[in-house]
Amino acid sequence: MSLLILHRNPLEPFPYDRWLSGYEGDVVILAARDRIEAAGEEVPAGALGRARLEVLDDFHDEALVARRALELAAEHGVRDLIAHHEADVLLAATLRERLGLPGSWSADVLPFRDKALMKQRAMLGGIEVAPHAVPRTRADASEFAARHGFPLVLKDRAGYNSIGLRIMRDAGELEDGLAAAYGAGSPRDDLLIEAYVPGRMCHVDGLVVDGRTVLVWASQYQYDLASYGTDPGARVDLTLDPGDPLTGRLTELTDRILAALRSPGGRLRDHAFHAEIFHTPDDRLVLCEIACRTGGGKVRELLEVAFGLNIGEYATRAHLGLPMPALEPTLRGGPRPEPARMAGQVLLMKRPGLVRAVPEVPTEPWVERFWLYARPGEVIPPAAGSADFLTVTIASAPSRAECERRLRSLGARLEEQTRIETGQTVEVL
């Protein structure tokens, strides 16, 4: 019995030795070199704790990853396969299907990866989404703009981390976006255009075990995800208080979204989820998208501070049928847990230039975790996505209001202590 892990992430946030406590089989990790090195980590040689580690230079070549995964599956007698990154969940499902392995197969995962199918299923379930279309040509996109006006959003149907997402606010930006998207004019069906939804983006994260949602909580970004390349300031993300009227509305809506996207009798029974939902100025909740994996960035660690368990670890253990002690009362039929305290994170994004100074490690007792992804003297590129951070700090507090006050004060200090000199030749580290 062996487990194969497709790993397109840094290594530090995924301590598989601890997560797999009690698993008696062999473990093989097929990892992406660029994601490890981009986090400033050393690439281990051949092993990661108890696991055999194999590193690929090009994880973006899906055919190469699939071929090597199948070879490793045959070589090691793989009986389980998992993937935590959004770019790999459909490939993992396809490989399970080909090998006859337990867990979700491609038809189960596709509604969570194809944003057009996702919105179609959601609408059939009575869930509000933005007006949208799949524009095969520039003319299709221009016609949509004429009907719905500006702003508009153009993005990849299978995108993640806001990579490649364009917000087009007028006709000039529309023409620039369509010129970049369609080039010589060949039709394509991998894009989604949608009307812009105003308001604050909320995210709802949780865990499903044997088809039942056993953990769920709502948080709210205090910034625009898509501004990762232009926002030099501190970006705050916070859990919502139990008594906040939005909390129950968001979790109830997420239950409905999951029900709408799951197929009756499907194989998607044990998984984490990360939903992004707009709260509009006129108090509507509008689905942006949902994924059947944990939230990216430091959402796992943020919720670990709030709940005392890591959703990534528990999603892994649920898939393998391993004990999940912190959720035992809920698994026996009890209510879903509530957070022991509020938690939040303050982020600074990478921006291009020579790093002259970085923040000091915060010492406040309410600071739970701190990460720094650059050193003085380095020349760094711009942020490549909404999870390409310069620094991340996670803090806790008895209430959301106090947590936000702490994070904003800390964020201002981190901004002051950071100095990046622009105009330098940028080399990817």
Coordinates of C-alpha atoms in Angstrom, one line a residue:
M1 CA 0.0 0.0 0.0
S2 CA 1.4 3.4 -1.1
L3 CA 0.3 7.0 -1.2
L4 CA 1.3 9.3 -4.1
I5 CA 1.1 13.1 -3.5
L6 CA 1.2 15.6 -6.3
H7 CA 2.7 18.7 -4.7
R8 CA 2.8 22.0 -6.5
N9 CA 3.6 24.0 -3.4
P10 CA 6.4 25.0 -1.0
L11 CA 7.2 22.3 1.5
E12 CA 7.1 24.2 4.8
P13 CA 3.2 24.5 5.0
F14 CA 2.8 20.7 4.3
P15 CA 4.4 18.7 7.1
Y16 CA 3.3 15.4 5.7
D17 CA 5.2 13.3 8.3
R18 CA 2.9 14.8 11.0
W19 CA -0.2 14.9 8.8
L20 CA 0.2 11.2 8.0
S21 CA 0.6 9.9 11.5
G22 CA -0.9 6.5 11.7
Y23 CA -0.6 5.8 7.9
E24 CA 1.2 2.5 7.5
G25 CA 2.0 2.6 3.8
D26 CA 4.9 4.1 1.8
V27 CA 4.7 7.7 0.7
V28 CA 5.9 9.2 -2.6
I29 CA 5.8 12.9 -3.3
L30 CA 6.1 14.3 -6.8
A31 CA 6.9 17.9 -6.3
A32 CA 7.5 21.1 -8.3
R33 CA 11.0 22.5 -8.0
D34 CA 10.0 26.1 -8.9
R35 CA 7.4 26.3 -6.1
I36 CA 9.9 25.1 -3.5
E37 CA 12.7 27.4 -4.6
A38 CA 10.4 30.4 -5.0
A39 CA 9.7 30.2 -1.3
G40 CA 13.4 30.3 -0.5
E41 CA 13.5 26.7 0.6
E42 CA 16.2 24.2 -0.1
V43 CA 15.2 21.2 -2.3
P44 CA 15.8 18.0 -0.3
A45 CA 17.7 15.3 -2.0
G46 CA 15.7 12.2 -2.5
A47 CA 13.7 12.1 0.7
L48 CA 11.4 14.3 2.8
G49 CA 11.2 12.6 6.2
R50 CA 9.6 9.2 5.7
A51 CA 8.6 10.0 2.1
R52 CA 10.5 9.4 -1.1
L53 CA 10.7 12.8 -2.9
E54 CA 11.0 13.3 -6.6
V55 CA 11.2 16.8 -8.0
L56 CA 10.2 17.9 -11.5
D57 CA 11.6 21.0 -13.1
D58 CA 8.5 21.6 -15.2
F59 CA 5.2 21.0 -13.3
H60 CA 3.4 23.1 -15.9
D61 CA 3.7 20.3 -18.4
E62 CA 0.6 18.3 -17.4
A63 CA 1.4 15.4 -19.7
L64 CA 4.8 15.1 -18.2
V65 CA 3.4 15.1 -14.6
A66 CA 0.7 12.6 -15.5
R67 CA 3.2 10.3 -17.2
R68 CA 5.6 10.3 -14.3
A69 CA 2.8 9.9 -11.8
L70 CA 1.6 6.8 -13.6
E71 CA 5.1 5.4 -13.7
L72 CA 5.5 6.0 -9.9
A73 CA 2.0 4.5 -9.3
A74 CA 3.0 1.3 -11.1
E75 CA 6.5 1.2 -9.5
H76 CA 5.2 1.6 -5.9
G77 CA 1.8 0.0 -6.0
V78 CA 0.0 3.2 -5.3
R79 CA -3.5 2.8 -3.8
D80 CA -4.2 6.4 -2.9
L81 CA -3.5 9.7 -4.6
I82 CA -4.0 13.2 -3.3
A83 CA -3.3 16.8 -4.5
H84 CA -3.8 20.1 -2.6
H85 CA -3.1 22.7 -5.3
E86 CA -5.9 24.0 -7.5
A87 CA -4.0 23.3 -10.7
D88 CA -3.7 19.6 -9.8
V89 CA -7.0 18.5 -8.4
L90 CA -8.5 17.7 -11.8
L91 CA -5.4 15.8 -12.9
A92 CA -5.4 13.9 -9.6
A93 CA -9.0 12.9 -10.2
T94 CA -8.3 11.8 -13.7
L95 CA -5.4 9.7 -12.5
R96 CA -7.6 8.1 -9.8
E97 CA -10.2 7.3 -12.4
R98 CA -7.6 5.7 -14.8
L99 CA -6.1 3.7 -11.9
G100 CA -9.4 2.8 -10.2
L101 CA -8.4 4.5 -7.0
P102 CA -10.7 5.7 -4.2
G103 CA -11.7 9.4 -4.1
S104 CA -13.1 11.8 -6.6
W105 CA -12.9 11.2 -10.3
S106 CA -12.9 13.8 -13.1
A107 CA -16.7 14.2 -13.4
D108 CA -16.9 15.0 -9.6
V109 CA -14.1 17.7 -9.8
L110 CA -14.9 19.4 -13.1
P111 CA -17.8 21.6 -11.7
F112 CA -15.3 23.0 -9.2
R113 CA -12.6 23.7 -11.9
D114 CA -14.6 24.9 -14.9
K115 CA -16.0 28.2 -13.8
A116 CA -18.6 28.2 -16.6
L117 CA -20.0 24.8 -15.6
M118 CA -19.8 25.9 -11.9
K119 CA -21.9 28.9 -12.6
Q120 CA -24.4 26.9 -14.6
R121 CA -24.8 24.4 -11.8
A122 CA -25.1 27.1 -9.2
M123 CA -27.8 28.9 -11.2
L124 CA -29.8 25.7 -11.5
G125 CA -29.6 25.5 -7.7
G126 CA -31.1 28.9 -7.3
I127 CA -27.8 30.6 -6.4
E128 CA -27.0 34.1 -7.7
V129 CA -23.9 34.5 -9.9
A130 CA -22.7 37.4 -12.1
P131 CA -24.0 37.7 -15.7
H132 CA -21.4 35.8 -17.7
A133 CA -20.5 34.2 -21.0
V134 CA -17.9 32.1 -22.7
P135 CA -16.7 34.4 -25.5
R136 CA -15.2 32.4 -28.4
T137 CA -14.2 35.5 -30.3
R138 CA -13.5 39.2 -29.8
A139 CA -16.9 39.9 -31.3
D140 CA -18.6 37.8 -28.7
A141 CA -16.8 39.6 -25.9
S142 CA -17.6 43.0 -27.4
E143 CA -21.2 42.1 -27.7
F144 CA -21.3 41.1 -24.0
A145 CA -19.7 44.4 -23.1
A146 CA -22.4 46.3 -25.2
R147 CA -25.1 44.4 -23.3
H148 CA -23.7 44.7 -19.7
G149 CA -21.5 47.8 -19.7
F150 CA -18.4 48.3 -17.6
P151 CA -16.6 47.2 -15.5
L152 CA -16.1 43.7 -16.8
V153 CA -13.9 40.8 -15.8
L154 CA -12.1 38.5 -18.1
K155 CA -10.4 35.4 -16.7
D156 CA -9.4 31.8 -17.4
R157 CA -12.2 29.3 -17.0
A158 CA -9.8 27.1 -15.1
G159 CA -7.7 29.9 -13.5
Y160 CA -6.5 30.3 -9.9
N161 CA -4.8 32.9 -7.7
S162 CA -6.2 35.7 -9.9
I163 CA -3.4 34.9 -12.4
G164 CA -4.2 36.5 -15.8
L165 CA -7.5 38.1 -14.5
R166 CA -8.3 41.4 -16.1
I167 CA -10.7 44.0 -14.8
M168 CA -11.7 46.2 -17.8
R169 CA -13.3 49.5 -16.8
D170 CA -13.8 51.2 -20.2
A171 CA -13.7 50.6 -23.9
G172 CA -9.9 51.2 -24.1
E173 CA -9.1 48.6 -21.5
L174 CA -11.6 46.2 -23.2
E175 CA -9.7 46.5 -26.5
D176 CA -6.3 46.0 -24.8
G177 CA -7.6 43.0 -22.9
L178 CA -9.2 41.4 -26.0
A179 CA -6.1 42.1 -28.1
A180 CA -4.0 40.3 -25.6
A181 CA -6.5 37.4 -25.2
Y182 CA -7.3 36.7 -28.9
G183 CA -4.1 37.8 -30.7
A184 CA -4.5 36.9 -34.3
G185 CA -8.2 36.3 -33.8
S186 CA -8.4 32.5 -33.5
P187 CA -11.5 31.3 -31.6
R188 CA -11.0 29.9 -28.1
D189 CA -13.3 28.5 -25.4
D190 CA -11.1 28.7 -22.3
L191 CA -12.1 32.2 -21.2
L192 CA -15.0 33.6 -19.1
I193 CA -16.3 37.2 -19.3
E194 CA -18.6 38.4 -16.6
A195 CA -20.1 41.6 -15.2
Y196 CA -18.2 43.1 -12.3
V197 CA -19.8 42.6 -8.9
P198 CA -19.2 45.5 -6.4
G199 CA -18.7 44.8 -2.8
R200 CA -16.4 43.0 -0.4
M201 CA -15.2 39.5 -1.1
C202 CA -15.9 36.9 1.6
H203 CA -14.4 33.5 1.7
V204 CA -15.9 30.4 3.4
D205 CA -13.6 27.5 4.2
G206 CA -14.3 24.0 5.5
L207 CA -14.2 20.3 5.4
V208 CA -16.5 17.6 4.1
V209 CA -16.2 14.1 5.5
D210 CA -18.3 11.2 4.0
G211 CA -20.5 13.8 2.3
R212 CA -21.2 15.8 5.4
T213 CA -19.8 19.3 6.1
V214 CA -18.2 18.9 9.5
L215 CA -16.3 22.2 9.6
V216 CA -17.1 25.5 8.0
W217 CA -16.4 29.2 8.7
A218 CA -16.6 32.5 7.0
S219 CA -13.9 35.2 6.7
Q220 CA -13.7 38.5 4.7
Y221 CA -10.9 39.9 2.6
Q222 CA -10.4 43.6 3.4
Y223 CA -8.8 44.1 -0.1
D224 CA -9.3 43.3 -3.7
L225 CA -7.7 40.0 -4.7
A226 CA -7.0 41.1 -8.2
S227 CA -4.9 44.1 -7.1
Y228 CA -2.0 41.9 -6.0
G229 CA 0.3 43.4 -8.7
T230 CA -0.4 47.1 -7.9
D231 CA -1.2 47.2 -4.2
P232 CA 2.0 48.0 -2.1
G233 CA 0.1 48.3 1.2
A234 CA -0.9 46.0 4.0
R235 CA -3.8 43.7 3.0
V236 CA -5.9 42.3 5.9
D237 CA -8.1 39.2 5.9
L238 CA -10.3 38.3 9.0
T239 CA -12.5 35.6 10.3
L240 CA -16.1 36.8 11.0
D241 CA -17.5 36.8 14.6
P242 CA -20.0 34.0 15.4
G243 CA -22.7 36.7 16.0
D244 CA -22.1 38.5 12.7
P245 CA -25.3 38.3 10.7
L246 CA -23.1 37.5 7.6
T247 CA -21.6 34.4 9.2
G248 CA -24.7 32.2 9.2
R249 CA -25.9 33.5 5.8
L250 CA -22.5 32.7 4.2
T251 CA -22.3 29.2 5.7
E252 CA -25.9 28.4 4.7
L253 CA -25.2 29.6 1.2
T254 CA -22.1 27.5 0.9
D255 CA -24.0 24.4 1.9
R256 CA -26.4 25.1 -0.9
I257 CA -23.5 25.7 -3.4
L258 CA -21.9 22.4 -2.5
A259 CA -25.2 20.6 -2.9
A260 CA -25.7 22.2 -6.3
L261 CA -22.2 21.3 -7.6
R262 CA -22.1 17.7 -6.3
S263 CA -23.6 14.9 -8.5
P264 CA -26.0 12.5 -6.9
G265 CA -24.2 9.3 -6.2
G266 CA -20.8 11.0 -7.0
R267 CA -17.5 10.1 -5.5
L268 CA -16.6 13.5 -4.0
R269 CA -17.1 12.5 -0.4
D270 CA -14.1 13.7 1.6
H271 CA -12.6 17.1 0.7
A272 CA -11.8 20.6 1.8
F273 CA -13.4 23.6 0.1
H274 CA -12.7 27.3 -0.4
A275 CA -15.6 29.4 -1.6
E276 CA -15.4 33.1 -2.6
I277 CA -18.6 35.1 -2.3
F278 CA -19.3 38.7 -2.9
H279 CA -21.3 40.7 -0.3
T280 CA -22.7 43.6 -2.3
P281 CA -23.5 47.1 -1.1
D282 CA -27.3 46.2 -1.4
D283 CA -26.7 43.2 0.9
R284 CA -26.9 40.4 -1.7
L285 CA -24.6 37.4 -1.6
V286 CA -23.2 36.5 -5.1
L287 CA -21.1 33.4 -5.8
C288 CA -17.7 34.2 -7.3
E289 CA -16.3 30.7 -7.3
I290 CA -15.7 27.6 -5.2
A291 CA -12.8 25.1 -5.1
C292 CA -12.8 21.5 -3.7
R293 CA -9.5 22.0 -1.9
T294 CA -8.1 24.1 0.9
G295 CA -7.7 27.9 0.6
G296 CA -4.4 29.0 -0.7
G297 CA -2.0 31.5 0.8
K298 CA -2.1 31.1 4.6
V299 CA -5.8 30.3 5.0
R300 CA -5.0 26.9 6.4
E301 CA -2.8 28.4 9.1
L302 CA -5.3 31.2 9.8
L303 CA -8.0 28.7 10.5
E304 CA -5.6 26.5 12.5
V305 CA -5.2 29.5 14.9
A306 CA -9.0 29.8 15.2
F307 CA -9.9 26.1 15.4
G308 CA -6.8 24.3 16.6
L309 CA -6.7 22.0 13.5
N310 CA -5.2 22.3 10.1
I311 CA -7.8 21.8 7.3
G312 CA -5.1 20.5 4.9
E313 CA -4.1 17.9 7.4
Y314 CA -7.6 16.8 8.1
A315 CA -8.6 16.7 4.4
T316 CA -5.6 14.4 3.9
R317 CA -6.6 12.2 6.8
A318 CA -10.2 12.1 5.7
H319 CA -9.3 10.9 2.3
L320 CA -7.2 8.1 3.9
G321 CA -9.7 7.2 6.5
L322 CA -7.3 8.2 9.4
P323 CA -8.6 9.4 12.8
M324 CA -9.4 13.1 13.1
P325 CA -9.4 13.6 16.9
A326 CA -10.3 17.3 17.0
L327 CA -13.5 16.6 15.1
E328 CA -14.6 13.4 16.8
P329 CA -17.7 15.0 18.5
T330 CA -18.9 16.4 15.2
L331 CA -18.1 13.1 13.4
R332 CA -20.3 11.3 15.9
G333 CA -23.2 13.5 14.9
G334 CA -22.6 16.6 17.1
P335 CA -22.8 20.2 15.9
R336 CA -20.1 21.8 13.8
P337 CA -17.3 23.4 16.0
E338 CA -17.0 27.2 16.4
P339 CA -13.7 29.0 16.6
A340 CA -12.1 29.3 20.0
R341 CA -10.9 32.8 19.0
M342 CA -10.9 35.2 16.1
A343 CA -7.9 35.2 13.7
G344 CA -6.6 37.2 10.8
Q345 CA -3.7 37.8 8.6
V346 CA -1.9 40.9 7.2
L347 CA 0.0 40.5 4.0
L348 CA 2.5 42.5 2.0
M349 CA 2.8 41.5 -1.6
K350 CA 6.1 41.2 -3.5
R351 CA 6.9 44.1 -5.8
P352 CA 9.9 44.3 -8.2
G353 CA 13.2 45.8 -7.2
L354 CA 16.2 45.6 -4.9
V355 CA 15.3 44.7 -1.3
R356 CA 17.0 47.3 0.9
A357 CA 15.2 46.5 4.2
V358 CA 12.7 44.0 5.5
P359 CA 10.4 44.1 8.5
E360 CA 11.6 43.0 11.9
V361 CA 9.9 39.9 13.3
P362 CA 6.9 41.1 15.4
T363 CA 7.1 40.2 19.1
E364 CA 3.5 41.0 20.2
P365 CA 2.1 38.1 22.2
W366 CA -1.0 38.0 19.9
V367 CA 1.2 37.4 16.8
E368 CA 0.8 33.6 16.1
R369 CA 3.0 33.2 13.0
F370 CA 5.2 35.3 10.8
W371 CA 6.8 34.5 7.4
L372 CA 9.3 36.5 5.4
Y373 CA 10.0 35.6 1.7
A374 CA 12.9 38.0 0.8
R375 CA 16.2 39.1 2.2
P376 CA 18.1 42.4 2.0
G377 CA 20.2 42.5 -1.1
E378 CA 17.9 40.3 -3.2
V379 CA 16.4 41.5 -6.4
I380 CA 12.9 40.2 -6.6
P381 CA 10.2 40.1 -9.4
P382 CA 6.7 41.4 -9.0
A383 CA 4.0 39.2 -7.4
A384 CA 3.0 36.4 -9.8
G385 CA -0.4 35.8 -8.2
S386 CA -2.5 36.7 -5.2
A387 CA -0.6 34.3 -3.0
D388 CA 2.9 35.6 -3.9
F389 CA 3.7 37.3 -0.6
L390 CA 6.6 39.3 0.7
T391 CA 5.5 38.9 4.3
V392 CA 2.6 37.3 6.1
T393 CA 1.6 37.7 9.8
I394 CA -1.2 35.8 11.5
A395 CA -2.7 37.3 14.7
S396 CA -5.5 36.3 17.1
A397 CA -7.9 38.3 19.3
P398 CA -11.1 37.8 21.2
S399 CA -13.2 39.6 18.5
R400 CA -12.9 40.5 14.9
A401 CA -12.8 44.2 15.7
E402 CA -9.9 43.8 18.0
C403 CA -8.1 41.5 15.5
E404 CA -8.5 44.1 12.8
R405 CA -7.2 46.9 15.0
R406 CA -4.1 44.8 15.8
L407 CA -3.5 43.8 12.2
R408 CA -3.9 47.3 10.8
S409 CA -1.5 48.8 13.4
L410 CA 1.0 46.1 12.7
G411 CA 0.6 46.4 8.9
A412 CA 1.4 50.1 9.0
R413 CA 4.6 49.3 10.9
L414 CA 5.6 46.5 8.5
E415 CA 5.0 48.9 5.6
E416 CA 7.3 51.5 7.2
Q417 CA 10.1 48.9 7.8
T418 CA 10.0 47.6 4.2
R419 CA 12.1 49.3 1.6
I420 CA 12.4 48.1 -2.0
E421 CA 14.3 50.1 -4.5
T422 CA 12.7 50.1 -7.9
G423 CA 14.4 50.4 -11.3
Q424 CA 16.7 47.5 -10.7
T425 CA 17.2 44.6 -13.1
V426 CA 14.8 42.0 -11.9
E427 CA 15.9 38.3 -11.9
V428 CA 13.6 35.5 -10.9
L429 CA 15.0 34.0 -7.7

